[in-house]
Coordinates of C-alpha atoms and ligand atoms in Angstrom, one line a residue:
M1 CA 0.0 0.0 0.0
V2 CA 1.4 3.4 -0.9
K3 CA 1.5 5.9 2.0
K4 CA -0.5 9.1 1.5
K5 CA 1.7 12.2 1.3
I6 CA 0.8 14.4 4.3
V7 CA 1.0 18.2 4.0
I8 CA 0.4 20.5 6.8
T9 CA 0.0 24.3 7.1
Y10 CA -1.0 26.7 9.8
G11 CA -2.6 30.1 10.1
T12 CA -5.2 32.3 11.7
F13 CA -7.3 32.5 8.5
D14 CA -9.4 35.5 9.7
M15 CA -12.1 36.5 7.2
L16 CA -11.0 33.7 4.8
H17 CA -10.0 35.3 1.5
R18 CA -8.4 34.6 -1.9
G19 CA -4.8 34.8 -0.5
H20 CA -5.6 32.1 2.1
M21 CA -7.4 29.9 -0.5
R22 CA -4.5 30.1 -3.0
L23 CA -2.0 29.2 -0.2
L24 CA -4.2 26.2 0.7
E25 CA -4.6 25.0 -2.9
R26 CA -0.9 25.2 -3.5
A27 CA -0.1 23.4 -0.2
K28 CA -2.5 20.6 -1.2
D29 CA -0.6 20.2 -4.5
F30 CA 2.4 18.9 -2.5
G31 CA 0.6 15.8 -1.4
D32 CA -2.6 13.8 -1.0
Y33 CA -3.8 14.7 2.5
L34 CA -3.9 18.4 3.7
I35 CA -4.0 19.1 7.4
V36 CA -4.7 22.8 8.4
G37 CA -3.8 24.1 11.8
V38 CA -6.0 27.0 12.8
T39 CA -4.5 29.1 15.6
D40 CA -6.7 29.7 18.5
E41 CA -7.5 33.0 20.1
D42 CA -5.2 32.8 23.1
Y43 CA -2.3 31.7 21.0
D44 CA -2.9 34.5 18.6
R45 CA -3.0 37.0 21.4
S46 CA 0.2 35.7 22.8
R47 CA 2.0 36.2 19.5
G48 CA 0.7 39.8 19.2
K49 CA -2.3 39.2 16.9
L50 CA -4.8 41.3 18.7
N51 CA -7.3 42.2 16.1
V52 CA -8.7 38.9 14.8
A53 CA -12.3 39.6 13.9
Q54 CA -13.7 36.0 13.9
S55 CA -13.7 33.5 16.8
T56 CA -11.7 30.3 16.6
E57 CA -14.9 28.4 16.0
Q58 CA -15.9 30.5 13.0
R59 CA -12.4 30.3 11.5
V60 CA -12.4 26.5 12.0
E61 CA -15.8 26.2 10.4
A62 CA -14.7 28.2 7.3
I63 CA -11.7 26.0 6.8
K64 CA -13.7 22.8 7.4
A65 CA -16.0 23.9 4.6
I66 CA -13.2 23.8 2.0
E67 CA -13.7 20.6 0.1
F68 CA -10.0 19.8 -0.5
V69 CA -9.0 20.3 3.2
D70 CA -8.9 16.8 4.8
E71 CA -8.4 17.6 8.4
V72 CA -8.5 20.7 10.7
I73 CA -6.6 20.9 13.9
I74 CA -6.2 23.7 16.5
E75 CA -2.8 25.2 17.1
S76 CA -2.7 26.4 20.7
H77 CA 1.0 26.7 21.7
R78 CA 4.4 27.6 20.5
N79 CA 6.1 24.2 20.2
Q80 CA 3.1 22.5 18.7
K81 CA 4.5 22.5 15.1
S82 CA 7.4 20.2 15.9
E83 CA 5.1 17.9 17.9
D84 CA 2.6 17.8 15.0
M85 CA 5.3 16.9 12.4
V86 CA 6.0 13.7 14.4
K87 CA 2.4 13.0 15.4
Y88 CA 1.0 13.3 11.9
K89 CA 4.1 11.9 10.1
V90 CA 4.1 15.0 8.0
D91 CA 5.9 15.0 4.6
T92 CA 5.7 18.7 3.8
F93 CA 5.1 21.8 5.9
A94 CA 4.0 24.7 3.7
I95 CA 3.6 28.3 4.7
G96 CA 3.6 31.7 3.0
D97 CA 6.9 33.4 2.3
D98 CA 6.2 36.2 4.7
W99 CA 7.6 33.6 7.1
L100 CA 10.7 32.9 5.0
G101 CA 13.4 31.2 7.1
M102 CA 11.3 31.2 10.3
F103 CA 10.5 27.5 10.1
D104 CA 13.8 26.1 8.8
Y105 CA 14.1 24.4 12.2
L106 CA 11.4 22.0 11.1
N107 CA 13.6 20.7 8.3
K108 CA 14.8 18.0 10.7
Y109 CA 11.3 16.5 10.7
T110 CA 9.9 17.3 7.3
Q111 CA 10.3 19.2 4.0
V112 CA 9.7 22.9 4.6
V113 CA 8.4 25.0 1.7
Y114 CA 7.7 28.7 1.6
L115 CA 5.1 29.7 -1.0
P116 CA 4.8 33.2 -2.5
R117 CA 2.2 35.3 -0.6
T118 CA -0.7 36.6 -2.8
Q119 CA -0.3 40.3 -3.3
G120 CA -3.0 42.9 -2.8
I121 CA -5.2 41.1 -0.2
S122 CA -4.9 40.6 3.5
S123 CA -7.1 40.1 6.6
T124 CA -5.9 43.5 7.9
Q125 CA -7.1 45.2 4.7
L126 CA -10.5 43.5 4.9
R127 CA -11.0 44.3 8.5
S128 CA -10.2 47.9 7.7
D129 CA -12.6 48.0 4.8
I130 CA -15.4 46.5 6.8
F131 CA -15.0 48.2 10.1
G132 CA -13.4 51.4 9.0
T133 CA -10.6 53.2 10.8
V134 CA -11.1 55.0 14.1
K135 CA -9.1 58.3 14.3
L136 CA -8.1 58.8 17.8
G137 CA -6.8 62.0 19.4
I138 CA -5.0 62.1 22.7
A139 CA -5.9 64.8 25.2
N140 CA -2.9 65.7 27.3
L141 CA 0.6 64.4 27.0
G142 CA 1.8 62.1 29.7
R143 CA 4.7 59.9 30.6
N144 CA 3.3 57.0 28.6
T145 CA 1.9 58.9 25.6
K146 CA 4.7 57.8 23.2
Q147 CA 4.4 54.2 24.5
F148 CA 0.7 54.3 24.0
I149 CA 1.1 55.5 20.4
D150 CA 3.8 52.9 19.6
E151 CA 1.7 50.1 21.0
S152 CA -1.4 51.3 19.2
K153 CA 0.3 50.2 16.0
F154 CA -0.5 46.6 17.0
V155 CA -4.2 47.5 16.8
S156 CA -5.5 47.7 13.2
N157 CA -8.2 50.1 12.3
L158 CA -6.8 52.7 14.7
D159 CA -5.0 55.8 13.7
I160 CA -3.7 58.3 16.2
N161 CA -3.1 61.5 14.4
Q162 CA -3.4 64.4 16.8
V163 CA -2.6 65.4 20.4
Y164 CA -3.8 68.2 22.7
S165 CA -1.8 69.7 25.5
Q166 CA -2.2 73.0 27.4
D167 CA 1.6 73.1 27.5
S168 CA 2.4 74.5 24.0
K169 CA 6.1 74.0 24.4
A170 CA 5.7 70.3 25.3
M171 CA 3.2 69.8 22.6
E172 CA 5.4 71.4 20.0
E173 CA 8.4 69.3 21.0
F174 CA 6.2 66.1 20.9
T175 CA 4.8 66.7 17.4
N176 CA 8.2 67.7 16.0
E177 CA 9.8 64.5 17.3
S178 CA 6.9 62.2 16.4
N179 CA 6.7 60.5 13.1
D180 CA 3.1 59.5 13.8
V181 CA 1.3 62.6 15.1
A182 CA 0.9 65.3 12.5
H183 CA -1.2 67.8 14.5
G184 CA -0.8 69.3 17.9
Y185 CA -3.2 71.7 19.5
N186 CA -3.2 73.8 22.7
N187 CA -6.8 74.9 22.3
Y188 CA -9.2 72.1 23.2
T189 CA -12.1 73.3 21.0
E190 CA -9.8 73.5 18.0
F191 CA -8.5 70.0 18.8
L192 CA -12.1 68.7 18.9
G193 CA -12.8 70.3 15.5
G194 CA -9.9 68.3 13.9
D195 CA -10.2 65.1 12.0
I196 CA -10.9 62.7 14.9
D197 CA -13.7 60.3 15.9
A198 CA -12.6 59.6 19.5
V199 CA -10.5 61.0 22.3
Y200 CA -8.3 59.2 24.8
I201 CA -8.5 61.4 27.8
N202 CA -5.4 61.4 29.9
C203 CA -5.7 64.4 32.2
Q204 CA -5.6 65.4 35.8
P205 CA -8.6 64.2 37.8
D206 CA -9.9 67.8 38.4
E207 CA -10.1 68.5 34.6
R208 CA -11.6 65.2 33.8
Y209 CA -15.3 65.9 34.1
A210 CA -15.1 69.1 32.0
L211 CA -13.0 67.6 29.3
I212 CA -15.2 64.5 29.0
K213 CA -18.4 66.6 28.8
K214 CA -17.0 68.9 26.2
T215 CA -15.7 66.0 24.1
L216 CA -19.1 64.3 24.2
E217 CA -20.9 67.5 23.4
H218 CA -18.7 67.8 20.3
G219 CA -19.9 64.4 19.1
K220 CA -16.6 62.5 19.8
H221 CA -16.4 59.1 21.6
V222 CA -14.5 59.1 24.9
L223 CA -11.9 56.6 26.3
C224 CA -10.7 57.2 29.8
A225 CA -8.7 54.5 31.3
R226 CA -7.8 55.8 34.7
P227 CA -10.1 55.3 37.7
S228 CA -12.1 58.5 37.7
D229 CA -13.1 60.6 40.6
L230 CA -16.4 61.6 39.1
S231 CA -19.3 61.8 41.5
D232 CA -22.3 59.5 40.9
M233 CA -24.3 62.4 39.6
Q234 CA -21.5 63.5 37.2
R235 CA -21.0 60.0 35.9
Q236 CA -24.8 59.6 35.3
E237 CA -25.0 62.9 33.5
L238 CA -22.1 62.0 31.2
L239 CA -23.5 58.5 30.5
D240 CA -26.9 60.0 29.6
L241 CA -25.2 62.6 27.4
A242 CA -23.2 59.8 25.6
K243 CA -26.4 57.7 25.3
N244 CA -28.4 60.6 23.8
K245 CA -25.7 61.3 21.3
R246 CA -25.1 57.6 20.6
L247 CA -21.5 57.8 21.6
V248 CA -19.2 55.4 23.4
F249 CA -18.1 56.7 26.8
L250 CA -15.6 54.1 28.2
S251 CA -14.2 54.8 31.6
E252 CA -12.6 53.1 34.6
L253 CA -11.5 50.1 32.6
K254 CA -8.8 49.3 35.1
K255 CA -11.3 49.2 37.9
D256 CA -13.4 46.7 36.0
Y257 CA -10.5 44.5 35.1
L258 CA -8.8 44.6 38.5
S259 CA -11.3 42.3 40.1
A260 CA -9.7 42.8 43.6
L261 CA -11.0 46.4 43.5
N262 CA -14.5 45.0 43.2
H263 CA -14.2 42.6 46.1
E264 CA -13.2 44.6 49.1
P265 CA -13.2 42.5 52.2
N266 CA -15.7 43.7 54.9
G267 CA -14.8 47.1 56.2
C268 CA -11.2 47.0 54.8
G269 CA -10.5 49.6 52.2
F270 CA -7.5 49.8 49.9
R271 CA -4.6 51.8 51.3
Y272 CA -2.0 51.1 48.7
M273 CA -2.0 49.6 45.2
M274 CA 0.8 49.1 42.8
A275 CA -0.1 48.6 39.1
E276 CA 2.1 47.8 36.1
F277 CA 1.6 48.6 32.5
T278 CA 1.6 45.5 30.3
S279 CA 3.8 46.2 27.3
L280 CA 3.6 44.7 23.8
I281 CA 7.0 46.0 22.9
Q282 CA 10.2 45.0 24.7
R283 CA 11.8 48.2 26.0
N284 CA 15.5 48.5 26.6
S285 CA 14.9 50.5 29.7
V286 CA 12.6 47.9 31.3
K287 CA 14.4 45.2 33.3
S288 CA 12.5 41.9 33.6
Ligands
C2G1 N1 -1.3 34.3 3.0 C1 -1.0 34.4 1.6 N2 -1.3 35.5 1.0 C2 -2.0 36.5 1.6 C3 -2.3 36.4 3.0 C4 -2.0 35.3 3.6 O1 -0.4 33.5 1.0 N3 -2.3 37.6 0.9 C5 -0.9 33.1 3.7 C6 0.1 33.3 4.8 O2 1.4 33.5 4.3 C7 -0.1 32.1 5.7 C8 -1.5 31.8 5.5 O3 -2.0 32.4 4.3 O4 0.7 31.0 5.2 C9 -2.4 32.2 6.7 O5 -2.2 33.5 6.9 P1 -2.6 34.2 8.3 O6 -4.0 33.9 8.5 O7 -2.2 35.6 8.2 O8 -1.8 33.4 9.4 P2 -0.3 33.7 9.9 O9 -0.3 34.8 10.9 O10 0.6 33.9 8.7 O11 0.0 32.4 10.6 O12 3.0 30.2 13.0 C10 2.7 30.6 11.6 C11 1.3 30.8 11.5 O13 0.4 30.0 12.1 C12 0.8 31.4 10.2

């Protein structure tokens, strides 16, 4: 009996498109039995893919529906590829040439081929066409503003193009040095009149209520990550304003995600809390 030639490939396959299909067709041509490893959400996040639009289940279903795909597996961890080569007795590992050289280490298990990527189509482009791009302005420069902008590049459909600061000198320096931010304003009304859909508000607690209110009144969405010191009345007023104007007002995210803050033991308030920024980019200055 002649052994079937097994081919394997991996990918996220978000919003399955012509580029993915061409890759899969050419991969199948290397053998008789095509196994496709679909990366799961957690693994994708861990490798910096933060913007996948479809769930693992939806992506798996789309691949399963392809007639010439013989088996679909889930890729959930970093060393899985070498394990799979042995487990499935793989003859050929095929992948797009955007990964050129990256999987040469698998040559000791199987034949590794890099196939030319299809030009002019990508999941990133499709997501951007469907969901549009959010233009975000930053109100007030802070210690982490540059880091915030650098890391936002991992988020597709987001374009940070202008900043506001009362401090004209700091703002001028920042825009001159930045390759990303084209416009700096020291007048908040002018800033809001610029080409932005939403504002990330990063200001002192005593300015927060007024800035959020003004931003919503100008029809811009508001993101405000820091725990806010708004009174219940102010918070309700701003939420109602956002609701009436059909805007997003997102605040106190940290409080929601730091579950400890929502579970204070009886009578025992917080005295001290230390929080760390998670970083997507390795920084020289940060020691691990
Ligand atoms: N692809 C292509 N042409 C495109 C877009 C994608 O040939 N225009 C190929 C990629 O090169 C890859 C496959 O389609 O081989 C799946 O692409 P993605 O969904 O973007 O997955 P990717 O992040 O490349 O994951 O560890 C490696 C991965 O699992 C591959």
